[in-house]
XYZ file of C-alpha atoms in Angstrom:
607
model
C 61.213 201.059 169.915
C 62.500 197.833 171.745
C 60.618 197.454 175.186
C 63.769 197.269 176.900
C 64.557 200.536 175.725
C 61.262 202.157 176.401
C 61.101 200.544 180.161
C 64.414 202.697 180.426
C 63.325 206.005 179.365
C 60.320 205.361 181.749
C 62.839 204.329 184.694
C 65.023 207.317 183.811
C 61.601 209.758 183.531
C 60.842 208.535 186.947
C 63.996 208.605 188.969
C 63.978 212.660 187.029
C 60.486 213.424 188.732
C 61.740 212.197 191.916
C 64.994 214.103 191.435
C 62.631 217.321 191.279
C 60.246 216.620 193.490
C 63.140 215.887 196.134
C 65.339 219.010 194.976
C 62.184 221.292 195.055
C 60.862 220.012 198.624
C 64.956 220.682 199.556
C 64.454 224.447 198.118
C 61.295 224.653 200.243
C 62.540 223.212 203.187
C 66.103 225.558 202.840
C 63.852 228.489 202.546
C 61.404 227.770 205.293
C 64.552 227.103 207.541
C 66.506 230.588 206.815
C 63.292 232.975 206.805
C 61.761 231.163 210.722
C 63.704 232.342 213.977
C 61.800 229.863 215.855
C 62.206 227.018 213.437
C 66.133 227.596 213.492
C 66.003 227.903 217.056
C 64.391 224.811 217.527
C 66.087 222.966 214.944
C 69.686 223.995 216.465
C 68.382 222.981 219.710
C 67.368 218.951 218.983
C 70.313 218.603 217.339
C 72.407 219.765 219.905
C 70.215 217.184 222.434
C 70.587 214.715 219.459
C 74.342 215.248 220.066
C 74.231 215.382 223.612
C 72.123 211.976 224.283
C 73.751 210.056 221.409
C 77.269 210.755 223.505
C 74.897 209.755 226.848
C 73.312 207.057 225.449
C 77.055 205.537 224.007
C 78.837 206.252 227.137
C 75.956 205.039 229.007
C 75.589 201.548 226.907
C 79.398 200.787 226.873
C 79.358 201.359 230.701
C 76.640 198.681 231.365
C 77.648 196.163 229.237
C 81.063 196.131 230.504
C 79.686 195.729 234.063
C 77.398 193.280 233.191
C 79.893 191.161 231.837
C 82.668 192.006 233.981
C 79.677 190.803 237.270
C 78.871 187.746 235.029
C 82.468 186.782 234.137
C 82.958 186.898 238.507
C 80.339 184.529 239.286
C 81.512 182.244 236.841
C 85.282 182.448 237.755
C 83.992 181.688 241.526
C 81.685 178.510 240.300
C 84.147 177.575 237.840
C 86.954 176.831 240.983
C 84.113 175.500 243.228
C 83.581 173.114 240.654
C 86.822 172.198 239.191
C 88.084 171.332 243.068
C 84.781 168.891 243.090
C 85.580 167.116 240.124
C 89.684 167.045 241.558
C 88.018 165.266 244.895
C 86.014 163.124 243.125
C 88.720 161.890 240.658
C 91.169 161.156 243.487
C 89.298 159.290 245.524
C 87.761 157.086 242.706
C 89.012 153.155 242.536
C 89.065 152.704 238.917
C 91.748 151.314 237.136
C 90.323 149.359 234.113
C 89.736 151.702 230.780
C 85.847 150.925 231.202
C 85.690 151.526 234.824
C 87.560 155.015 233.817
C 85.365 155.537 230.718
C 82.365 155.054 233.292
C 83.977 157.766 235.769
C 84.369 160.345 233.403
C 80.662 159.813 231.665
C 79.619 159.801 235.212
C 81.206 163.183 235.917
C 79.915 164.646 233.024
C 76.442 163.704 233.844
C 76.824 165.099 237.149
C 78.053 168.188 236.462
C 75.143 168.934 233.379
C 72.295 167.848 236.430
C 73.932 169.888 238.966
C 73.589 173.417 240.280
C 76.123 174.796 237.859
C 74.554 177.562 235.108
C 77.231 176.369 232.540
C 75.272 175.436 229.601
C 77.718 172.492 228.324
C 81.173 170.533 229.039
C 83.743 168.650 227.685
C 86.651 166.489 229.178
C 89.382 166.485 226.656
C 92.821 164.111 226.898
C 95.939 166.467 227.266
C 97.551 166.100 223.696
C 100.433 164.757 225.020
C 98.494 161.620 226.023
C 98.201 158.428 223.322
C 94.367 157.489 224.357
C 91.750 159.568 222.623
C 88.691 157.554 222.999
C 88.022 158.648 226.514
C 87.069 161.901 225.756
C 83.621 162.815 226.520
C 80.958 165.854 226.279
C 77.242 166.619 226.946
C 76.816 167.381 223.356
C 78.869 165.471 220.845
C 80.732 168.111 218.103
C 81.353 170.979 221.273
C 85.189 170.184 220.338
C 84.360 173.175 217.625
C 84.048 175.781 220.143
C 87.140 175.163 222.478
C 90.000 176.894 220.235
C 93.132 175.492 219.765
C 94.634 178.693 221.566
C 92.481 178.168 224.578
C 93.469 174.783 224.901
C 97.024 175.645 224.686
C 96.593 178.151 227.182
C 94.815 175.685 229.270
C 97.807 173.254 229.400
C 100.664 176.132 230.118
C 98.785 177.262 233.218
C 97.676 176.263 236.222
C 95.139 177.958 236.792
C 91.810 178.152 235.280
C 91.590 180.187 231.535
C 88.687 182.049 230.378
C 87.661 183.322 226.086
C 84.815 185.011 225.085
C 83.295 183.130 222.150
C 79.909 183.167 219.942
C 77.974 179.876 220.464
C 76.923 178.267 216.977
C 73.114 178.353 216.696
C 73.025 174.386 216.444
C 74.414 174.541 220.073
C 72.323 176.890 221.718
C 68.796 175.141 221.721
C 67.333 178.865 220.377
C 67.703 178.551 217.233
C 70.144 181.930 217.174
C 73.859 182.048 218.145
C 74.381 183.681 221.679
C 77.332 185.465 223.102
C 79.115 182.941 225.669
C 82.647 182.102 227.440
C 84.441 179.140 227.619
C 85.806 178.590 231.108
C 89.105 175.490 230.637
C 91.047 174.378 233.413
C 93.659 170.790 234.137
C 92.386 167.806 236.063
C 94.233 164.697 236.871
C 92.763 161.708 235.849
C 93.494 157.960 237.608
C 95.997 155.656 236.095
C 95.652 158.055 232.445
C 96.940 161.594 233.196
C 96.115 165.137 232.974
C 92.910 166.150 231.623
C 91.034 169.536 230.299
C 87.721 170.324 231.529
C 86.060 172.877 229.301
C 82.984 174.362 230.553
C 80.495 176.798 228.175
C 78.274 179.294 229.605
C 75.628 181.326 227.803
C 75.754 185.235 227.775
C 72.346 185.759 226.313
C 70.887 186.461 229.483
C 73.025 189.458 230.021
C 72.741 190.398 226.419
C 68.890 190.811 226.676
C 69.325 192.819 229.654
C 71.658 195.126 227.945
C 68.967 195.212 224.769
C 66.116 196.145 227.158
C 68.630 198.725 228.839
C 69.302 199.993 225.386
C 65.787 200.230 224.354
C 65.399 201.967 227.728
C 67.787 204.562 227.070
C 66.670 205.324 222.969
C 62.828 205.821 224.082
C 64.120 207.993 226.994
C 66.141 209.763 224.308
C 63.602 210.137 222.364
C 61.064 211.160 224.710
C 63.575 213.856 226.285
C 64.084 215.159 222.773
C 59.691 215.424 222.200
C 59.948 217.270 225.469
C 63.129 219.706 224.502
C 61.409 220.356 221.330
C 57.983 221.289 222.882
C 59.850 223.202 225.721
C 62.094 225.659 222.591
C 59.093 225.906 220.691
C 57.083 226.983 223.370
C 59.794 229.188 224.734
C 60.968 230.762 221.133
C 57.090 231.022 220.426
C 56.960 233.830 223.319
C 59.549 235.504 222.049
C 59.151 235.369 218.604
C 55.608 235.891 218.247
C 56.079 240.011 219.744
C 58.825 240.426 217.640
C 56.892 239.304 214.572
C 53.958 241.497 215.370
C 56.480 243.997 215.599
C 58.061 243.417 211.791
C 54.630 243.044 210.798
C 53.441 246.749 212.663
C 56.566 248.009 211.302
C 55.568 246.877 208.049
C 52.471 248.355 207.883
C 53.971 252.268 209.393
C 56.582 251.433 206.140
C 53.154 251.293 203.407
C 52.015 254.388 205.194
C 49.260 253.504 207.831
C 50.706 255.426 210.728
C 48.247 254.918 213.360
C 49.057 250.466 213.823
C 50.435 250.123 217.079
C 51.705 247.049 218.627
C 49.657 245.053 220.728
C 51.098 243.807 224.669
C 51.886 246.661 226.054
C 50.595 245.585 228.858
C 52.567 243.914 231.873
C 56.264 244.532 233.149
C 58.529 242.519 231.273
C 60.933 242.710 228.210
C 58.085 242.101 225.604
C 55.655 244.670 227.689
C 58.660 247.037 227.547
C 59.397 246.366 224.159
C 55.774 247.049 223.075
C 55.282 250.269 224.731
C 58.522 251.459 223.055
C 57.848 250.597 219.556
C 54.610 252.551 219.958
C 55.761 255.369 221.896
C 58.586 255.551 218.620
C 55.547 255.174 216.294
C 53.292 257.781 218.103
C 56.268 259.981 217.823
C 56.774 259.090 214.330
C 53.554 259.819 213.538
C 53.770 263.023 215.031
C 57.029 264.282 213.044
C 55.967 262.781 209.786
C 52.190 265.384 210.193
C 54.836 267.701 211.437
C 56.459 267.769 208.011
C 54.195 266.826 205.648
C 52.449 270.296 206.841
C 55.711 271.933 206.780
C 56.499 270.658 203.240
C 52.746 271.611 202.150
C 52.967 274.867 203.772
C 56.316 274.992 201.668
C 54.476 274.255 198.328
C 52.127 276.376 198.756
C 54.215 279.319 199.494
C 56.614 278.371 196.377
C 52.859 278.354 194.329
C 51.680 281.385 196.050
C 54.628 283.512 195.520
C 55.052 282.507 191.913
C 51.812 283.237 191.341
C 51.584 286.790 193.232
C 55.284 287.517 192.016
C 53.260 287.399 188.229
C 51.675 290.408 188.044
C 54.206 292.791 189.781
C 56.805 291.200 187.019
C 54.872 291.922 183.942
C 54.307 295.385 185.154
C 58.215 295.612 185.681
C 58.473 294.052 182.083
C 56.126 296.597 180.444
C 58.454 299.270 182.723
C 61.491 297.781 181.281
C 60.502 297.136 178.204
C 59.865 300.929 177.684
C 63.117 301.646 179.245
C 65.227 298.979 176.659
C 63.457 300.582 173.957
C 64.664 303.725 174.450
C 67.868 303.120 175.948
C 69.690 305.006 173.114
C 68.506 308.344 174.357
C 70.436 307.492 177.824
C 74.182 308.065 178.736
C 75.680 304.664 178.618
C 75.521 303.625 182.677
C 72.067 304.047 181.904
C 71.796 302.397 178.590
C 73.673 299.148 179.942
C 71.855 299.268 183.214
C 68.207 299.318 180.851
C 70.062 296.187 179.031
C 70.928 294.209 182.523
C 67.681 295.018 183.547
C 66.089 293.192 180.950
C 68.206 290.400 180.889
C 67.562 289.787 184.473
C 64.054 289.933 183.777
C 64.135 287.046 181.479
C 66.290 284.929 183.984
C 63.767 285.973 186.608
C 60.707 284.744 184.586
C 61.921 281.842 183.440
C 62.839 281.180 187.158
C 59.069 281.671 188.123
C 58.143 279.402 185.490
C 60.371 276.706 186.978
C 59.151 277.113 190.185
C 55.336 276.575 188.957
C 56.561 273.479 187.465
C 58.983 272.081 190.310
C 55.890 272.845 192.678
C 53.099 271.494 190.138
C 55.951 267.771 190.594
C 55.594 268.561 194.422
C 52.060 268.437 194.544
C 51.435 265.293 192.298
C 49.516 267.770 189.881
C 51.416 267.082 186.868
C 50.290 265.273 184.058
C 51.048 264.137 180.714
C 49.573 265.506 177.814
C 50.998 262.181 175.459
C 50.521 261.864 171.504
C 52.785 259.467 169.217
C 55.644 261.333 168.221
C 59.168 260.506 166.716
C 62.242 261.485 168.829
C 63.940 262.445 165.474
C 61.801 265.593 165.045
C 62.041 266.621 168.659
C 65.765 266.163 168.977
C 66.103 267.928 165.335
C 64.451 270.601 166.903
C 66.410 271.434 169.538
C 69.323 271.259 167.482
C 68.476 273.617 165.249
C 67.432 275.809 168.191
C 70.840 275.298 170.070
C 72.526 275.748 166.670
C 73.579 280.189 167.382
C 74.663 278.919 170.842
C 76.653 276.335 169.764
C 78.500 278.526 166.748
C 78.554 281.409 169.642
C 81.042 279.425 171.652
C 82.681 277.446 168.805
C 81.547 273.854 169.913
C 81.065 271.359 166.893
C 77.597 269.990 166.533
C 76.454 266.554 165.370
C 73.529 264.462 165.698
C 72.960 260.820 164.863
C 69.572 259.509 164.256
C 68.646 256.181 163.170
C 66.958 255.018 159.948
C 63.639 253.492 161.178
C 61.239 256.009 162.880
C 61.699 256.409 167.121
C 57.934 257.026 167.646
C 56.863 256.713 171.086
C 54.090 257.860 173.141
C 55.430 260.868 175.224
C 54.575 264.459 175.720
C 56.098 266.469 172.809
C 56.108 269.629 175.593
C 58.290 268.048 178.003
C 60.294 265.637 176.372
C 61.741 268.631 173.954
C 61.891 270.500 177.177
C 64.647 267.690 178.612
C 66.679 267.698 175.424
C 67.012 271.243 175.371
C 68.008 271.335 179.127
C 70.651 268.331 178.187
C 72.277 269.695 174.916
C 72.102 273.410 176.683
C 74.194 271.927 179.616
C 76.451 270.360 177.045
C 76.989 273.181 175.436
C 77.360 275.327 178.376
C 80.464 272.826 179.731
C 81.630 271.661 176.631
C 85.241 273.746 176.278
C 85.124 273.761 173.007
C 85.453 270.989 171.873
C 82.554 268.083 170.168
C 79.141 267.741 171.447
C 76.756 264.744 169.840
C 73.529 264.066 170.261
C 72.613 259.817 169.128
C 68.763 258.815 169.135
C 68.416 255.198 169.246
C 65.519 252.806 169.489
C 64.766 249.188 169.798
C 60.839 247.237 169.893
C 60.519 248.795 174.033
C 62.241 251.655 174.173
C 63.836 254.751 172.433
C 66.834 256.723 173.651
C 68.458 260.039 173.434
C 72.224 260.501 174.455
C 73.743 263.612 174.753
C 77.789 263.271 174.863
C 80.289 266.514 175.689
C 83.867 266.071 175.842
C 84.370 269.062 178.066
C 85.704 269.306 182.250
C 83.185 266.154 182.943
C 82.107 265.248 186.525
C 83.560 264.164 189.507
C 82.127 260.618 191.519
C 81.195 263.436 194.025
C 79.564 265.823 191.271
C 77.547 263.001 190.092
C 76.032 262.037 193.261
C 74.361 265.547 193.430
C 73.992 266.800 189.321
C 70.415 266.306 189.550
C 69.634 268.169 192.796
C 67.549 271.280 193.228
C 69.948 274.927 192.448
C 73.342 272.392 192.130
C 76.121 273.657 190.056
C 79.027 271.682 189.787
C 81.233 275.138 189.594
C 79.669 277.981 191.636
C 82.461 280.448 189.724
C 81.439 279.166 186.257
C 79.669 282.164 184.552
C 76.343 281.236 182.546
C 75.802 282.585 179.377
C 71.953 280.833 179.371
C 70.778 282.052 182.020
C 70.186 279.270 183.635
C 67.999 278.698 187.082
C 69.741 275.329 188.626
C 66.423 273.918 188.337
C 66.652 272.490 184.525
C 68.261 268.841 185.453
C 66.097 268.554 188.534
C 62.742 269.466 186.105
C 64.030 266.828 183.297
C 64.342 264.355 186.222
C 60.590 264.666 186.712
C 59.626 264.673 183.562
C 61.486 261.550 182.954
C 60.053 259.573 185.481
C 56.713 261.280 184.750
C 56.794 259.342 181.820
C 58.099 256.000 183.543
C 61.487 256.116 181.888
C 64.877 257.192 182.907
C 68.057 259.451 183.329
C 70.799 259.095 183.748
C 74.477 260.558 183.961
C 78.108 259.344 183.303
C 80.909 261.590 183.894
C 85.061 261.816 183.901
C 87.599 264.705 184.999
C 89.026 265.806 181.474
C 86.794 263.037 179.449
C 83.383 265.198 179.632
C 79.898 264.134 180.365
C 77.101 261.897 179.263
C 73.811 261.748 179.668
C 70.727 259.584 178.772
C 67.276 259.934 178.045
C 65.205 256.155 177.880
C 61.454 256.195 177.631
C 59.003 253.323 176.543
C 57.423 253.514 173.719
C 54.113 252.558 175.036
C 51.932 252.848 178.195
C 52.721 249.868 181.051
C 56.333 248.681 179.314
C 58.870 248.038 181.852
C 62.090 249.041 180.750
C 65.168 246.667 181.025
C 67.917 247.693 178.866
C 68.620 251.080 176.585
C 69.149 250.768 173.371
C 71.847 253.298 173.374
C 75.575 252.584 175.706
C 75.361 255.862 178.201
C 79.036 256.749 177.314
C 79.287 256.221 173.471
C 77.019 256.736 170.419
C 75.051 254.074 169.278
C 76.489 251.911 165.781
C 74.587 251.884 162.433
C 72.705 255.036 162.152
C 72.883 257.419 159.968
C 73.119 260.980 159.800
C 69.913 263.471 159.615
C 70.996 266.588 157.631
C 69.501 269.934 160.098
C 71.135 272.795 157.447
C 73.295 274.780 159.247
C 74.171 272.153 162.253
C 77.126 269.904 160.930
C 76.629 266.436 161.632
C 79.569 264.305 161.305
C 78.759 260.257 160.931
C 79.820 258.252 158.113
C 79.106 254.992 157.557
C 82.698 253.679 158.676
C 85.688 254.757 160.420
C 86.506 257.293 163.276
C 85.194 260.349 163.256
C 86.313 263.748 164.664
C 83.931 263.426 167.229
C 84.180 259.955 168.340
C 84.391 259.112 171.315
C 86.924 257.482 172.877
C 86.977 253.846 174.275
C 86.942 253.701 178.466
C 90.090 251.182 179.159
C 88.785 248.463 181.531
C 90.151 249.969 184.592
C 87.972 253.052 183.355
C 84.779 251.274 183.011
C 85.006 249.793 186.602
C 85.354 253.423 188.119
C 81.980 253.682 189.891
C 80.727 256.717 191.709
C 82.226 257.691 195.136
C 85.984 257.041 194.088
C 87.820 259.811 194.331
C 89.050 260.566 190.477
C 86.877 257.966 189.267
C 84.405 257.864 186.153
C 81.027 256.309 187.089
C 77.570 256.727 186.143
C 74.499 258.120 188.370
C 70.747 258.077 187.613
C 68.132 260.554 188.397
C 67.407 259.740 191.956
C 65.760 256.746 194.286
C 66.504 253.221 194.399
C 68.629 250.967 192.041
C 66.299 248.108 190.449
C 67.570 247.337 187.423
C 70.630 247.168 185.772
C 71.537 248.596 181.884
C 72.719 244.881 180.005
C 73.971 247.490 177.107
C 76.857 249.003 179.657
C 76.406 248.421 183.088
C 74.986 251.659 183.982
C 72.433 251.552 187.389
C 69.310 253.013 186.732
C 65.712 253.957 188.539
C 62.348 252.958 187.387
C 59.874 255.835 187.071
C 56.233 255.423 187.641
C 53.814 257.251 184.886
């Protein structure tokens, strides 16, 4: 590699790592700036005094240089006519007539003027140009013709008076070594026996331009001290106000995690902050006070919901053992009686199935459930449940299919409770499903594996979503259940899911049906990001799992008769909460993630 190339690359590598280090201390800076109070406070406050002494310090400048000069330009107007009306006198009354005796007077005059009291620095005596001798013109210091300007001169001729222009003195000139502001002062004399004359005298500036540099020097360390002071003064002042209001974020910080006895300190005193203080912990003493309140309330809850399950046991299996007896013989009744022994054991199911849910809704409550996890593939659970669902399904004339991939969809889960979810989703389906298709799709990818359950049946409202996972919810009140249902299936799958660190989650349309999806990891401390299965369509390349009597509809290519059908785009923006919209809803709790596969906002669950 050349060395001119290589010096290059390490120019280029440098000015990079500068680029970085400048961009990254920006970044730093940017996010220091937005997250301090005090620091913007501060920072808004020197640069309005920046502002406000910059305009001081201009006005202030322009203000004493102009009187400066205008007090200098005075004096030198008055000495200027003092002067020119001595060298007048002194020319008229002079006896020369002979060009040497008049050379002589005009040196002489010259001389006299530069050892006089006069605080012009130079001058000149020039011929008017209208006059033919030009060797009588005379100066303290020989090439000064260079600062008189022809324009000056001209104006010096047309008037009468005396003329005045500002000018820079050459540094050759000055005796400093620097050029110097100055003004050149010309007025007409009249000369014996030769004619008019200009006299041209140069004063210096610099004096008054050193004043006006220590006056500006004056004014910037003022400035700069006034801006020290007004940035000690905010920070100070901010400080005493911040600092309570960040103990109070932090205290509040601290009730958020759950330690509800921190209080906030300066209470103490009469003021805002003092007031402020006592408030927040009068509000957290009272807080403190509702939050025992209920968490007694809600234990005295859980324990009654335990307690009455439990006691309601043993009076229900001695009404089963009565009712049993009664079913069995329920041909030897009259037929009120006969369907009342039939009702009576029907109920008795519902009712014990009910107790059952309540055990396990309070067992969630209570933080006393846990998972009893061995590898198992999806495909055999959802099989499962299909065959079970399969009489139900035939009993209300809904078409049955299941997809289920290839490669195995083993993952660590609970067999119990994860069939126990399935069930509860392809039930529902079933149950709302108007006859027409219901399919179930397992998918899988290296994190995760998902079941979908898809019914093309009355769907869900935005408004239905929001609540299809609460506690005793049914969409339609009316709607007669054939299951025997307790309202507590979706709630129970909710736990489970999130017992197991996954998700669910729901998608529904008026008239398009109802989705929902089923994503667990397939091992202990994944974090899921994505499904592997879209929430409102079935998943591509899989392949059908013959389960005898269910018919499962999936070939390799090409619609099917239970496809389902694409979401236009003004569809697949509908989110929950507009009225007639689609959207999707998960199980409960905050959003933190969001479904890459379709969109779909979903909760994390903690094992």
């Amino acid at each position: 590699m050349p060395p001119a190339d290589s010096a290059v690359r390490s120019v280029r590598r440098a000015l990079r790592r500068w680029r970085d280090a400048l961009s990254t201390t920006a970044r730093s800076l940017a996010r220091r700036w937005r997250s301090s109070l005090q620091l913007r406070v501060v920072t808004s406050a020197l640069a309005l005094g920046v502002v406000a002494l910059a305009l001081l310090g201009v006005y202030l400048s322009f203000s004493i240089r102009d009187g400066l000069f205008e007090q200098r330009v005075d004096r030198i107007e008055q000495e200027n006519v003092a002067m020119t009306e001595q060298v007048r006198t002194t020319f008229q009354s002079s006896p020369a007539t002979t060009t040497a005796d008049l050379q002589t007077l005009l040196s002489t005059m010259i001389q006299t003027l530069s050892a006089g009291a006069s605080s012009a620095q130079d001058f000149l005596l020039l011929s008017a140009p209208d006059l033919p001798v030009r060797s009588l013109d005379v100066a303290t210091e020989p090439g000064l013709n260079d600062v008189v300007s022809p324009q000056l001169r001209a104006a010096t001729v047309s008037s009468s008076g005396q003329v005045l222009q500002s000018v820079r003195l050459p540094a050759e000139y000055t005796g400093s070594g620097v050029a110097e502001p100055g003004v050149v002062v010309g007025s007409t004399v009249e000369v014996p026996t030769i004619g008019t004359y200009e006299l041209y005298a140069i004063y210096s500036l610099q004096a008054e331009q050193e004043t006006l540099a220590f006056v500006q020097r004056t004014l910037a360390v003022g400035a700069v001290a006034i801006l020290a002071l007004v940035g000690v003064l905010t920070w100070v002042v901010t400080l005493q106000t911040v600092a309570p209001v960040r103990r109070a974020a932090t205290v509040a910080a601290r009730l958020a995690d759950g330690h509800l006895d921190e209080r906030m300190a300066g209470s103490r005193g009469h003021d805002e902050m003092a007031t402020l203080a006592r408030t927040f912990n009068e509000m957290a003493a009272n807080l403190e006070d509702q939050i025992a309140r209920m968490e007694e309330l809600s234990a005295a809850q859980r324990r009654f919901v335990s307690d009455v399950s439990h006691e309601l046991r043993t009076p229900l299996t001695t009404i089963r053992m009565a009712g049993d007896v009664i079913h069995a013989s329920r041909e030897d009744l009259d037929p009120a009686a006969e369907r009342s022994a039939e009702l009576l054991v029907t109920q008795l199911d519902r009712f014990e199935s009910l107790l059952t849910d309540l055990l396990e809704i309070s067992r969630f409550d209570a933080g006393a459930a846990v998972l009893d996890v061995e590898p198992r593939d999806l495909r055999d659970l959802v099989s499962v449940v299909v065959e079970t669902a399969a009489p139900l399904a035939a009993s209300k004339g809904v078409f049955l299919s299941v997809s289920l991939p290839e490669e195995p969809a083993t993952a660590d889960v609970d067999p119990r409770r994860v069939e126990r979810v399935v069930r509860n989703l392809v039930v529902n389906a079933l149950e709302h499903a108007e006859g027409k298709p219901v399919e179930v799709t397992v998918a899988t990818d290296a994190k995760a594996v998902a079941v979908v359950v898809r019914d093309h049946g009355i769907g869900l409202t935005p408004e239905q979503l929001q609540r299809v996972f609460d506690r005793f919810w049914r969409a339609d009140p009316a709607r007669t259940r054939t299951t025997g249902g307790t309202g507590l299936g979706l709630a129970i799958s909710v736990e489970d899911a999130h017992l197991h660190a996954g998700w669910l989650e729901a998608w529904g349309k008026p008239g398009e049906g109802a989705s929902f999806r089923l994503t667990l990891p397939r091992r202990a401390g994944i974090r899921l990001e994505r499904s592997p299965v879209p929430l409102t369509g079935p998943s591509r390349g899989v392949t059908s799992l013959p389960t005898g009597q269910i018919p499962v509809v999936n070939p390799p290519t090409g619609p099917t008769p239970t496809a389902i059908p694409e979401l236009a785009a003004g569809d697949a923006a509908d989110t929950p909460g507009t009225p007639g919209g689609a959207g999707t809803v998960e199980a409960d709790g905050p959003a933190d993630a969001v479904d890459p596969v379709d969109g779909a906002v979903h909760e994390e669950g903690t094992r």
